[in-house]
């Protein structure tokens, strides 16, 4: 198919993975934060800081105590105008926060970056204090008055999804002074311990054969072909985690207690209800997902790891063998250029528009790829604000999984670009659906590579890697969710020791991994490095939600004659304006249907069946 957006065929020039040119990683890009601001000392940055402060004070003076009256008016004096001004402030404050945050995550070990991040967060908290009244006061207006306002004032009507969504928070709102206290104290409570975690993790070093390594490099050893290298990496991780257990235990206890206090004051019944509310998903839907995955452990992870142990010539794998490559797996390092072309080709074959957006991340320097000291570990896509553009962070080491991570984060990036059209207040997608485009991007990339593979051994290695990634996304994340539930429940009864937390960790890991993996000494400390437990409690089920959803969505795509891409782009463009039930309805999918999750899990089971058939054949 001709691709007018690229002016070329959709099939990018993907080089042979076995070629000599693919041995080196190549030039890895760093992101260009100048698109936000030239620097923290630039006139533009200083001007926006001053403008945010001035405008937030002016907004408070203009609208506080007057929204009930404004709800009966239109035009310059109406709620619609207030919402426009509020959204403009949200965009500028978000731009400032994004610049400080991305600068910080570029090198969390830099004192200057840490100071910038802390200072900007403090100023944003001050600005937010002047804007806090807005949502609280809106929710005190009678629903019938707001409904009439949205009907009679076109400007207010534009923000209907945001206003309707806001009402869901009404039962959990506190009075204005308490909300102000919660906001201001956040800088010295949760936010402070989040920063402590990030800076501690960035500073950790892991000794392997006399060399001090960062966490990304050491974790990467767990995917090495040599079992002794994997063992050394695992032991180095365990030792450093153990040496720092005291601080991670303090952080975990403090944040769990902080959340418990907030939940009690706000009146949440269940420890995860605040996350469900933020995700705009019902508790029984998440409970059904978790139950379906737990019931599937024997058919998925237990069965697969038993097969893998046999392939590796082991009766039982050690915990550090979980992500070991199969003997059939190519040992070639995948260059950055090849990874880029692989992902863009897969995206383009699905929809040229999707590849065109993803290509901008490479062409316009929106990606930070190299591993370096102090850089935040892992990977993420940060949306910034609609007036700017998203950024992607990866730690690229040339592994096949790194290519899939790139496909995943670019999926987020494409989603964020498309949803940006909804504006600053309505572009944010709930976490449960925020994983849709990322996991779908991974699936497109995997299927494109698998379709080109004719060699039986190579196909087996690719299928195995995909199954492992899906198990990591579904089984492992639900196990994480169960671990968080146990930790937060136990914390209600008193402070937890590192040993108690480790025991809870091992209990869920043993249940999810199954008997084919030996959980030996050292693994009890591995809960310490998972950032989601710190930054976003109970976030992790969103990955399983997204993977199962995409499995069902991809099955629809495979059977669709035409029109799927258009419906898919409408889903992404919706941002936070629609509930998951509305977004999935055009595809004939319903997450409240108990069989929905079984359908998603059956795709993973089907891939394991194919692997088993290949092994017997």
Coordinates of C-alpha atoms in Angstrom, one line a residue:
X1 CA 0.0 0.0 0.0
X2 CA 1.3 3.5 -0.8
X3 CA 1.8 5.7 2.2
X4 CA 1.2 9.3 1.4
X5 CA 2.3 10.4 4.8
X6 CA 5.8 8.9 4.2
X7 CA 5.9 9.1 0.4
X8 CA 7.0 5.5 0.3
X9 CA 5.8 1.9 0.7
X10 CA 4.7 0.9 4.1
X11 CA 7.3 -1.8 4.5
X12 CA 10.3 -0.1 6.0
X13 CA 13.7 -1.3 5.3
X14 CA 14.1 -3.7 8.2
X15 CA 17.7 -5.1 8.2
X16 CA 18.5 -8.7 8.7
X17 CA 18.9 -9.4 12.5
X18 CA 21.9 -11.6 11.8
X19 CA 23.9 -9.0 9.8
X20 CA 27.1 -7.6 11.0
X21 CA 25.6 -4.0 10.9
X22 CA 23.2 -4.9 13.7
X23 CA 25.9 -5.8 16.2
X24 CA 26.3 -2.3 17.6
X25 CA 23.5 -0.3 19.1
X26 CA 24.2 2.7 16.9
X27 CA 23.6 6.3 17.8
X28 CA 20.9 6.4 20.6
X29 CA 18.9 9.6 20.7
X30 CA 18.3 11.8 23.7
X31 CA 15.2 13.9 24.0
X32 CA 15.0 17.6 23.1
X33 CA 13.4 19.2 26.1
X34 CA 13.9 22.6 24.5
X35 CA 10.5 22.1 22.9
X36 CA 9.1 22.8 26.3
X37 CA 11.7 25.4 27.5
X38 CA 15.2 26.3 26.5
X39 CA 16.3 25.8 30.1
X40 CA 15.2 26.4 33.7
X41 CA 17.0 29.8 33.6
X42 CA 15.4 30.9 30.3
X43 CA 13.2 33.9 30.0
X44 CA 10.4 31.7 28.7
X45 CA 10.5 29.4 31.7
X46 CA 10.6 32.4 34.2
X47 CA 7.8 34.1 32.3
X48 CA 5.5 31.1 32.5
X49 CA 6.2 30.6 36.2
X50 CA 5.3 34.2 36.8
X51 CA 2.2 33.9 34.5
X52 CA 1.0 30.8 36.3
X53 CA 1.2 32.5 39.7
X54 CA -0.5 35.7 38.5
X55 CA -3.2 33.9 36.6
X56 CA -4.0 31.4 39.4
X57 CA -4.4 34.3 41.8
X58 CA -6.6 36.2 39.3
X59 CA -8.7 33.1 38.6
X60 CA -9.4 32.6 42.3
X61 CA -10.3 36.3 42.8
X62 CA -12.6 36.2 39.8
X63 CA -14.5 33.0 40.4
X64 CA -14.3 31.8 44.0
X65 CA -17.7 32.0 45.7
X66 CA -19.4 33.0 42.4
X67 CA -19.8 29.7 40.5
X68 CA -23.3 29.0 41.6
X69 CA -24.4 32.3 40.1
X70 CA -22.2 31.7 37.0
X71 CA -24.0 28.4 36.4
X72 CA -27.1 30.4 35.5
X73 CA -25.3 32.6 32.9
X74 CA -23.7 32.2 29.5
X75 CA -20.8 33.9 27.7
X76 CA -18.1 35.8 29.6
X77 CA -19.8 35.4 33.0
X78 CA -20.8 31.7 32.7
X79 CA -19.3 28.4 33.8
X80 CA -18.1 27.7 30.3
X81 CA -15.8 30.7 30.4
X82 CA -14.5 29.7 33.8
X83 CA -13.7 26.3 32.4
X84 CA -11.8 27.7 29.5
X85 CA -9.7 29.8 31.9
X86 CA -9.1 26.8 34.2
X87 CA -8.0 24.6 31.3
X88 CA -5.6 27.3 30.1
X89 CA -4.0 27.4 33.5
X90 CA -3.9 23.6 33.7
X91 CA -2.0 23.5 30.4
X92 CA 0.7 26.1 31.5
X93 CA 1.1 24.5 34.9
X94 CA 1.4 21.1 33.3
X95 CA 4.1 22.3 30.9
X96 CA 6.1 23.7 33.8
X97 CA 5.8 20.4 35.8
X98 CA 6.6 18.3 32.7
X99 CA 9.8 20.2 32.0
X100 CA 11.0 19.9 35.6
X101 CA 10.0 16.2 35.8
X102 CA 11.6 15.2 32.6
X103 CA 14.8 17.1 33.4
X104 CA 14.9 15.3 36.8
X105 CA 14.3 11.9 35.3
X106 CA 17.1 12.5 32.8
X107 CA 19.5 12.4 35.7
X108 CA 18.0 12.0 39.2
X109 CA 21.5 12.0 40.7
X110 CA 22.0 15.6 39.8
X111 CA 21.5 18.0 42.8
X112 CA 20.6 20.8 40.4
X113 CA 17.9 18.6 38.8
X114 CA 16.6 17.5 42.2
X115 CA 16.3 21.2 43.4
X116 CA 14.6 22.2 40.2
X117 CA 12.1 19.4 40.5
X118 CA 11.4 20.1 44.2
X119 CA 11.1 23.9 43.7
X120 CA 8.8 23.6 40.8
X121 CA 6.6 21.0 42.6
X122 CA 6.4 23.3 45.5
X123 CA 5.3 26.2 43.3
X124 CA 2.8 24.1 41.5
X125 CA 1.3 23.1 44.8
X126 CA 1.0 26.8 45.6
X127 CA -0.7 27.5 42.3
X128 CA -3.0 24.5 42.8
X129 CA -4.0 25.8 46.2
X130 CA -5.5 28.8 44.5
X131 CA -7.4 26.6 42.1
X132 CA -8.5 23.9 44.5
X133 CA -11.8 25.7 45.2
X134 CA -13.0 25.3 41.6
X135 CA -13.8 21.5 41.5
X136 CA -15.1 21.6 45.1
X137 CA -17.4 24.5 44.5
X138 CA -18.7 23.1 41.2
X139 CA -19.6 19.8 43.0
X140 CA -21.7 21.8 45.6
X141 CA -24.0 23.1 42.8
X142 CA -27.2 21.1 42.4
X143 CA -27.0 18.6 39.7
X144 CA -30.1 19.9 38.0
X145 CA -28.5 23.4 37.8
X146 CA -25.3 22.0 36.2
X147 CA -27.4 19.9 33.8
X148 CA -29.3 23.0 32.7
X149 CA -26.0 25.0 32.4
X150 CA -24.5 22.4 30.1
X151 CA -27.6 22.4 28.0
X152 CA -28.0 26.2 27.7
X153 CA -24.3 27.3 27.6
X154 CA -22.4 25.8 24.6
X155 CA -19.1 26.5 26.2
X156 CA -20.1 24.6 29.3
X157 CA -21.6 21.9 27.2
X158 CA -18.2 21.3 25.5
X159 CA -16.9 20.2 28.9
X160 CA -19.8 17.9 29.7
X161 CA -17.6 14.7 30.0
X162 CA -15.3 16.5 32.5
X163 CA -18.2 17.8 34.5
X164 CA -20.0 14.5 34.6
X165 CA -16.8 12.8 35.6
X166 CA -16.2 15.3 38.3
X167 CA -19.5 14.4 40.0
X168 CA -18.2 10.9 40.7
X169 CA -15.7 12.4 43.1
X170 CA -18.4 14.2 45.1
X171 CA -19.0 11.5 47.7
X172 CA -15.3 11.6 48.6
X173 CA -14.8 15.3 48.9
X174 CA -13.8 16.9 52.1
X175 CA -14.5 20.5 53.1
X176 CA -12.3 23.2 51.6
X177 CA -9.9 23.7 54.4
X178 CA -9.2 20.0 54.8
X179 CA -8.7 19.6 51.0
X180 CA -6.3 22.6 51.2
X181 CA -4.4 20.9 54.0
X182 CA -4.2 17.6 52.1
X183 CA -2.8 19.4 49.1
X184 CA -0.2 21.4 50.9
X185 CA 0.9 18.4 53.1
X186 CA 1.4 16.2 50.0
X187 CA 4.7 17.8 49.3
X188 CA 6.1 16.6 52.7
X189 CA 4.3 13.2 52.7
X190 CA 3.7 11.1 49.6
X191 CA 5.6 13.3 47.1
X192 CA 8.6 13.4 49.4
X193 CA 8.8 9.7 49.8
X194 CA 8.3 9.2 46.1
X195 CA 11.3 11.4 45.5
X196 CA 13.3 9.6 48.2
X197 CA 12.6 6.3 46.4
X198 CA 13.6 7.6 43.0
X199 CA 16.9 9.1 44.2
X200 CA 17.8 6.1 46.3
X201 CA 17.2 3.7 43.4
X202 CA 19.2 5.9 41.0
X203 CA 22.1 5.8 43.4
X204 CA 22.1 2.1 44.0
X205 CA 25.0 0.1 42.6
X206 CA 25.3 -3.7 42.2
X207 CA 28.7 -5.4 42.4
X208 CA 29.3 -8.1 39.8
X209 CA 32.9 -9.5 39.5
X210 CA 34.3 -6.3 41.1
X211 CA 32.4 -4.0 38.8
X212 CA 29.7 -1.6 40.1
X213 CA 26.7 -1.6 37.8
X214 CA 23.4 0.4 37.7
X215 CA 20.1 -1.4 38.2
X216 CA 19.2 -1.4 34.5
X217 CA 22.4 -3.1 33.5
X218 CA 22.1 -5.6 36.3
X219 CA 18.5 -6.5 35.6
X220 CA 19.5 -7.0 32.0
X221 CA 21.8 -9.8 33.1
X222 CA 18.7 -11.8 34.0
X223 CA 18.1 -12.2 30.3
X224 CA 21.7 -13.4 29.5
X225 CA 22.2 -16.7 27.8
X226 CA 24.7 -17.8 30.4
X227 CA 23.1 -19.2 33.6
X228 CA 26.1 -18.2 35.7
X229 CA 25.7 -14.6 34.5
X230 CA 22.1 -14.7 35.4
X231 CA 22.9 -16.0 38.8
X232 CA 25.5 -13.4 39.5
X233 CA 23.1 -10.6 38.4
X234 CA 20.4 -12.0 40.6
X235 CA 22.6 -12.3 43.7
X236 CA 24.0 -8.8 43.2
X237 CA 20.5 -7.4 43.0
X238 CA 19.5 -9.4 46.1
X239 CA 22.5 -8.2 48.1
X240 CA 22.1 -4.5 47.4
X241 CA 18.3 -4.7 47.9
X242 CA 19.0 -6.4 51.3
X243 CA 21.5 -3.8 52.3
X244 CA 18.9 -1.1 51.7
X245 CA 15.9 -2.9 53.1
X246 CA 15.5 -0.5 56.0
X247 CA 14.9 2.5 53.8
X248 CA 12.6 0.7 51.4
X249 CA 10.6 -0.7 54.3
X250 CA 10.2 2.8 55.8
X251 CA 9.1 4.2 52.4
X252 CA 6.5 1.3 52.0
X253 CA 5.2 1.6 55.5
X254 CA 4.9 5.4 55.3
X255 CA 3.1 5.5 52.0
X256 CA 0.7 2.7 52.9
X257 CA -0.2 4.5 56.1
X258 CA -0.5 7.9 54.3
X259 CA -2.9 6.3 51.8
X260 CA -4.9 4.6 54.7
X261 CA -5.3 8.0 56.4
X262 CA -6.5 9.6 53.2
X263 CA -8.9 6.7 52.4
X264 CA -10.4 6.9 55.9
X265 CA -11.0 10.6 55.8
X266 CA -12.5 10.4 52.3
X267 CA -14.7 7.4 53.1
X268 CA -13.4 4.8 50.7
X269 CA -14.6 1.3 51.6
X270 CA -11.9 -0.8 50.0
X271 CA -8.1 -0.2 49.9
X272 CA -8.2 0.0 46.0
X273 CA -11.4 2.0 45.6
X274 CA -9.6 5.3 45.1
X275 CA -7.6 3.8 42.2
X276 CA -10.8 2.3 40.7
X277 CA -12.4 5.8 41.0
X278 CA -9.5 7.4 39.3
X279 CA -9.6 4.8 36.6
X280 CA -13.3 5.2 36.2
X281 CA -13.8 1.4 36.4
X282 CA -16.1 -0.5 38.7
X283 CA -14.6 -2.6 41.5
X284 CA -16.5 -5.7 40.4
X285 CA -14.9 -5.5 36.9
X286 CA -11.4 -5.4 38.5
X287 CA -12.4 -8.2 40.9
X288 CA -13.6 -10.3 37.9
X289 CA -10.3 -9.7 36.1
X290 CA -8.2 -10.6 39.1
X291 CA -10.2 -13.8 39.7
X292 CA -10.1 -14.9 36.1
X293 CA -6.3 -14.4 36.0
X294 CA -5.7 -16.2 39.3
X295 CA -7.9 -19.1 38.1
X296 CA -5.8 -19.2 34.9
X297 CA -2.4 -19.5 36.7
X298 CA -2.2 -23.3 36.2
X299 CA -3.1 -23.0 32.5
X300 CA -0.7 -20.1 31.8
X301 CA 2.3 -19.5 33.9
X302 CA 2.5 -22.9 35.7
X303 CA 2.2 -24.7 32.4
X304 CA 4.5 -22.5 30.4
X305 CA 7.3 -22.5 33.0
X306 CA 7.2 -26.2 33.2
X307 CA 7.7 -26.4 29.5
X308 CA 10.5 -23.9 29.6
X309 CA 12.3 -25.8 32.4
X310 CA 12.4 -28.8 30.1
X311 CA 13.7 -26.7 27.2
X312 CA 16.5 -25.4 29.4
X313 CA 17.3 -29.0 30.5
X314 CA 16.3 -28.3 34.1
X315 CA 13.9 -30.2 36.5
X316 CA 13.2 -26.8 38.1
X317 CA 14.3 -23.3 37.1
X318 CA 15.8 -20.8 39.6
X319 CA 13.9 -17.6 39.9
X320 CA 16.6 -15.9 37.9
X321 CA 15.9 -18.2 34.9
X322 CA 12.4 -16.9 34.4
X323 CA 13.3 -14.6 31.5
X324 CA 16.3 -16.5 30.3
X325 CA 16.5 -16.8 26.5
X326 CA 15.8 -20.2 24.9
X327 CA 18.6 -22.0 23.2
X328 CA 16.9 -21.1 19.9
X329 CA 17.0 -17.4 20.6
X330 CA 19.3 -15.3 18.5
X331 CA 22.1 -13.7 20.4
X332 CA 22.4 -10.8 18.0
X333 CA 22.2 -7.3 19.4
X334 CA 19.5 -5.3 17.6
X335 CA 20.6 -1.9 16.5
X336 CA 18.5 1.2 17.2
X337 CA 17.9 1.7 13.5
X338 CA 16.6 -1.8 13.1
X339 CA 14.4 -1.4 16.2
X340 CA 13.0 1.8 14.8
X341 CA 12.3 0.4 11.3
X342 CA 10.7 -2.8 12.8
X343 CA 8.2 -0.8 14.9
X344 CA 7.4 1.8 12.2
X345 CA 6.9 -0.9 9.6
X346 CA 4.5 -2.8 11.8
X347 CA 2.6 0.4 12.7
X348 CA 2.5 1.5 9.0
X349 CA 1.1 -1.8 7.8
X350 CA -1.8 -1.4 10.2
X351 CA -2.4 2.3 9.5
X352 CA -0.1 4.9 7.9
X353 CA -1.4 7.6 10.1
X354 CA -0.3 5.7 13.2
X355 CA 3.3 5.2 11.8
X356 CA 3.4 8.9 10.8
X357 CA 2.8 10.0 14.3
X358 CA 5.3 7.5 15.7
X359 CA 7.9 8.6 13.2
X360 CA 7.8 12.1 14.7
X361 CA 9.1 10.8 17.9
X362 CA 12.3 9.8 16.1
X363 CA 12.6 12.7 13.7
X364 CA 11.8 15.5 16.2
X365 CA 13.8 14.1 19.1
X366 CA 11.1 13.1 21.5
X367 CA 12.9 10.0 22.7
X368 CA 15.6 9.4 25.3
X369 CA 17.1 6.0 24.7
X370 CA 20.6 5.5 26.2
X371 CA 21.3 3.8 29.5
X372 CA 23.4 6.2 31.7
X373 CA 24.1 6.8 35.4
X374 CA 21.4 8.6 37.2
X375 CA 18.8 8.2 34.5
X376 CA 15.4 6.9 35.6
X377 CA 15.2 3.1 35.1
X378 CA 12.5 1.3 33.1
X379 CA 10.5 3.1 30.4
X380 CA 7.6 5.5 30.1
X381 CA 5.7 7.8 27.8
X382 CA 4.9 11.2 29.3
X383 CA 2.0 13.1 27.7
X384 CA 3.1 16.6 28.9
X385 CA 0.3 18.9 27.7
X386 CA -1.8 19.3 24.5
X387 CA 0.0 22.5 23.6
X388 CA 3.3 20.6 23.4
X389 CA 3.9 16.9 22.7
X390 CA 4.6 13.7 24.5
X391 CA 8.1 12.3 25.3
X392 CA 9.3 8.7 25.5
X393 CA 12.0 7.3 27.9
X394 CA 13.5 3.9 27.3
X395 CA 16.7 2.3 28.4
X396 CA 17.7 0.6 25.2
X397 CA 20.2 -2.3 25.3
X398 CA 19.5 -4.1 22.0
X399 CA 17.5 -7.0 23.4
X400 CA 14.3 -8.3 21.6
X401 CA 12.4 -7.2 24.7
X402 CA 13.8 -3.7 24.2
X403 CA 12.2 -3.5 20.8
X404 CA 8.8 -4.5 22.2
X405 CA 9.3 -1.9 25.0
X406 CA 9.8 0.7 22.3
X407 CA 6.7 -0.5 20.4
X408 CA 4.8 -0.3 23.7
X409 CA 5.9 3.2 24.7
X410 CA 5.3 4.5 21.2
X411 CA 1.8 3.2 21.3
X412 CA 1.3 5.3 24.4
X413 CA 2.8 8.2 22.5
X414 CA 0.5 7.9 19.5
X415 CA -2.4 7.6 21.9
X416 CA -1.4 10.8 23.8
X417 CA -0.9 12.7 20.5
X418 CA -4.4 11.7 19.3
X419 CA -6.1 12.4 22.6
X420 CA -4.5 15.8 22.9
X421 CA -7.2 17.2 20.7
X422 CA -9.6 16.9 23.6
X423 CA -7.7 19.6 25.5
X424 CA -5.9 19.7 28.8
X425 CA -8.9 18.7 30.9
X426 CA -10.2 15.8 28.9
X427 CA -7.2 14.3 27.1
X428 CA -6.1 12.1 30.0
X429 CA -7.2 8.5 29.5
X430 CA -8.1 6.4 32.5
X431 CA -5.2 3.9 33.3
X432 CA -7.3 0.9 32.3
X433 CA -7.7 2.2 28.8
X434 CA -4.3 4.0 28.7
X435 CA -2.6 0.6 28.1
X436 CA -4.7 -0.2 25.1
X437 CA -2.6 1.5 22.4
X438 CA 0.7 0.5 24.0
X439 CA -0.2 -3.2 24.2
X440 CA -1.8 -3.1 20.7
X441 CA 1.4 -1.6 19.3
X442 CA 3.4 -4.5 20.9
X443 CA 1.0 -7.0 19.3
X444 CA 1.2 -5.4 15.9
X445 CA 5.0 -5.5 16.1
X446 CA 5.1 -9.1 17.3
X447 CA 2.6 -10.3 14.6
X448 CA 4.5 -8.5 11.9
X449 CA 7.8 -10.2 12.9
X450 CA 6.1 -13.6 13.4
X451 CA 4.5 -13.5 9.9
X452 CA 7.9 -13.1 8.3
X453 CA 9.4 -16.0 10.3
X454 CA 9.7 -19.3 8.4
X455 CA 12.4 -21.0 10.5
X456 CA 10.8 -23.4 13.1
X457 CA 13.4 -22.7 15.8
X458 CA 13.2 -19.0 15.3
X459 CA 9.4 -19.1 15.4
X460 CA 9.5 -21.1 18.7
X461 CA 11.9 -18.5 20.3
X462 CA 9.6 -15.6 19.2
X463 CA 6.4 -17.3 20.4
X464 CA 8.1 -18.1 23.7
X465 CA 9.2 -14.5 24.2
X466 CA 5.8 -13.2 23.5
X467 CA 4.2 -15.7 25.9
X468 CA 6.6 -14.6 28.6
X469 CA 5.9 -10.9 27.9
X470 CA 2.1 -11.6 28.2
X471 CA 2.6 -13.6 31.4
X472 CA 4.7 -10.7 32.7
X473 CA 1.9 -8.3 31.7
X474 CA -1.0 -10.3 33.0
X475 CA 0.0 -12.9 35.6
X476 CA 2.8 -11.0 37.1
X477 CA 0.9 -7.7 37.3
X478 CA -2.1 -9.4 39.0
X479 CA 0.3 -11.0 41.4
X480 CA 1.7 -7.5 42.1
X481 CA -1.9 -6.3 42.7
X482 CA -2.5 -9.1 45.1
X483 CA 0.7 -8.3 46.9
X484 CA -0.3 -4.6 47.2
X485 CA -3.6 -5.7 48.6
X486 CA -1.9 -7.8 51.2
X487 CA 0.6 -5.1 52.2
X488 CA -2.0 -2.4 52.5
X489 CA -4.4 -4.6 54.5
X490 CA -1.7 -5.8 56.9
X491 CA -0.4 -2.2 57.4
X492 CA -3.8 -1.3 58.9
X493 CA -2.8 -3.5 61.9
X494 CA 0.5 -1.9 62.4
X495 CA 4.0 -1.2 60.9
X496 CA 5.4 -4.1 58.8
X497 CA 8.9 -5.4 59.1
X498 CA 11.0 -6.1 56.0
X499 CA 10.6 -9.8 56.8
X500 CA 6.8 -9.6 56.9
X501 CA 6.7 -7.7 53.6
X502 CA 9.1 -10.3 52.1
X503 CA 6.8 -13.2 53.2
X504 CA 3.8 -11.5 51.6
X505 CA 5.9 -11.1 48.4
X506 CA 7.0 -14.7 48.3
X507 CA 3.4 -16.0 49.0
X508 CA 2.0 -14.3 45.9
X509 CA 5.0 -15.1 43.7
X510 CA 4.9 -18.8 44.6
X511 CA 1.2 -18.9 43.8
X512 CA 1.6 -17.1 40.4
X513 CA 4.9 -18.7 39.2
X514 CA 4.1 -22.3 40.1
X515 CA 6.2 -25.3 41.0
X516 CA 8.5 -25.1 38.0
X517 CA 10.3 -22.2 39.5
X518 CA 12.4 -22.5 42.7
X519 CA 12.1 -19.4 44.8
X520 CA 15.4 -19.4 46.7
X521 CA 17.0 -17.1 49.1
X522 CA 17.4 -13.5 47.9
X523 CA 14.1 -13.3 46.0
X524 CA 12.3 -12.1 49.2
X525 CA 13.8 -8.7 48.6
X526 CA 12.7 -8.1 45.0
X527 CA 9.6 -6.2 46.0
X528 CA 11.8 -3.2 46.8
X529 CA 12.5 -2.0 43.2
X530 CA 9.0 -2.0 41.7
X531 CA 8.3 1.8 41.2
X532 CA 4.5 1.4 40.6
X533 CA 4.0 0.4 44.3
X534 CA 5.5 3.7 45.2
X535 CA 4.3 6.1 42.6
X536 CA 0.8 4.7 41.8
X537 CA -0.6 2.3 44.3
X538 CA -2.8 -0.4 42.6
X539 CA -1.9 0.9 39.2
X540 CA -0.5 -2.5 38.1
X541 CA -3.9 -4.2 37.3
X542 CA -4.2 -1.7 34.4
X543 CA -1.5 -3.7 32.5
X544 CA -3.5 -6.9 32.8
X545 CA -6.7 -5.0 32.0
X546 CA -5.0 -3.6 28.9
X547 CA -3.5 -6.9 27.7
X548 CA -6.7 -8.9 28.0
X549 CA -8.6 -6.1 26.4
X550 CA -6.2 -5.9 23.5
X551 CA -6.2 -9.7 23.0
X552 CA -10.0 -9.4 22.5
X553 CA -9.6 -6.3 20.4
X554 CA -7.0 -7.9 18.2
X555 CA -9.2 -10.9 17.7
X556 CA -11.9 -8.5 16.4
X557 CA -9.3 -6.9 14.1
X558 CA -8.3 -10.3 12.6
X559 CA -11.9 -11.0 11.6
X560 CA -12.8 -7.4 10.5
X561 CA -13.1 -6.8 6.8
X562 CA -12.8 -3.0 6.9
X563 CA -13.4 0.0 9.2
X564 CA -11.6 -1.4 12.2
X565 CA -8.8 1.2 12.0
X566 CA -11.3 4.1 11.9
X567 CA -13.1 2.8 15.0
X568 CA -9.7 2.2 16.7
X569 CA -8.6 5.8 16.0
X570 CA -11.9 7.1 17.4
X571 CA -11.2 5.1 20.6
X572 CA -7.8 6.7 20.9
X573 CA -8.9 10.2 20.1
X574 CA -11.6 10.1 22.8
X575 CA -9.1 10.5 25.6
X576 CA -11.0 10.8 28.9
X577 CA -14.3 11.8 27.4
X578 CA -16.0 8.3 27.4
X579 CA -16.4 5.4 29.7
X580 CA -14.8 2.1 28.8
X581 CA -18.2 0.6 28.0
X582 CA -18.9 3.3 25.4
X583 CA -15.4 2.9 23.8
X584 CA -15.6 -0.9 23.5
X585 CA -19.2 -1.1 22.3
X586 CA -18.4 -0.4 18.6
X587 CA -16.1 -3.5 18.7
X588 CA -18.8 -5.7 20.3
X589 CA -16.8 -6.0 23.5
X590 CA -18.1 -5.6 27.1
X591 CA -15.7 -5.7 30.0
X592 CA -18.6 -6.2 32.4
X593 CA -19.3 -9.6 30.8
X594 CA -17.7 -12.3 32.9
X595 CA -16.6 -14.2 29.7
X596 CA -14.7 -11.1 28.4
X597 CA -11.6 -11.9 30.5
X598 CA -11.7 -15.5 29.6
X599 CA -11.6 -14.6 25.9
X600 CA -8.5 -12.4 26.4
X601 CA -6.7 -15.1 28.5
X602 CA -7.5 -17.8 25.9
X603 CA -5.3 -16.0 23.4
X604 CA -2.3 -16.5 25.7
X605 CA -3.3 -20.1 26.2
X606 CA -3.6 -20.5 22.4
X607 CA 0.0 -19.3 21.9
X608 CA 1.2 -21.9 24.6
X609 CA -0.7 -24.5 22.6
X610 CA 1.1 -23.5 19.5
X611 CA 4.4 -23.7 21.3
X612 CA 3.6 -27.2 22.6
X613 CA 2.7 -28.3 19.1
X614 CA 6.0 -26.9 17.7
X615 CA 7.9 -28.7 20.4
X616 CA 6.2 -32.1 19.6
X617 CA 6.6 -31.5 15.9

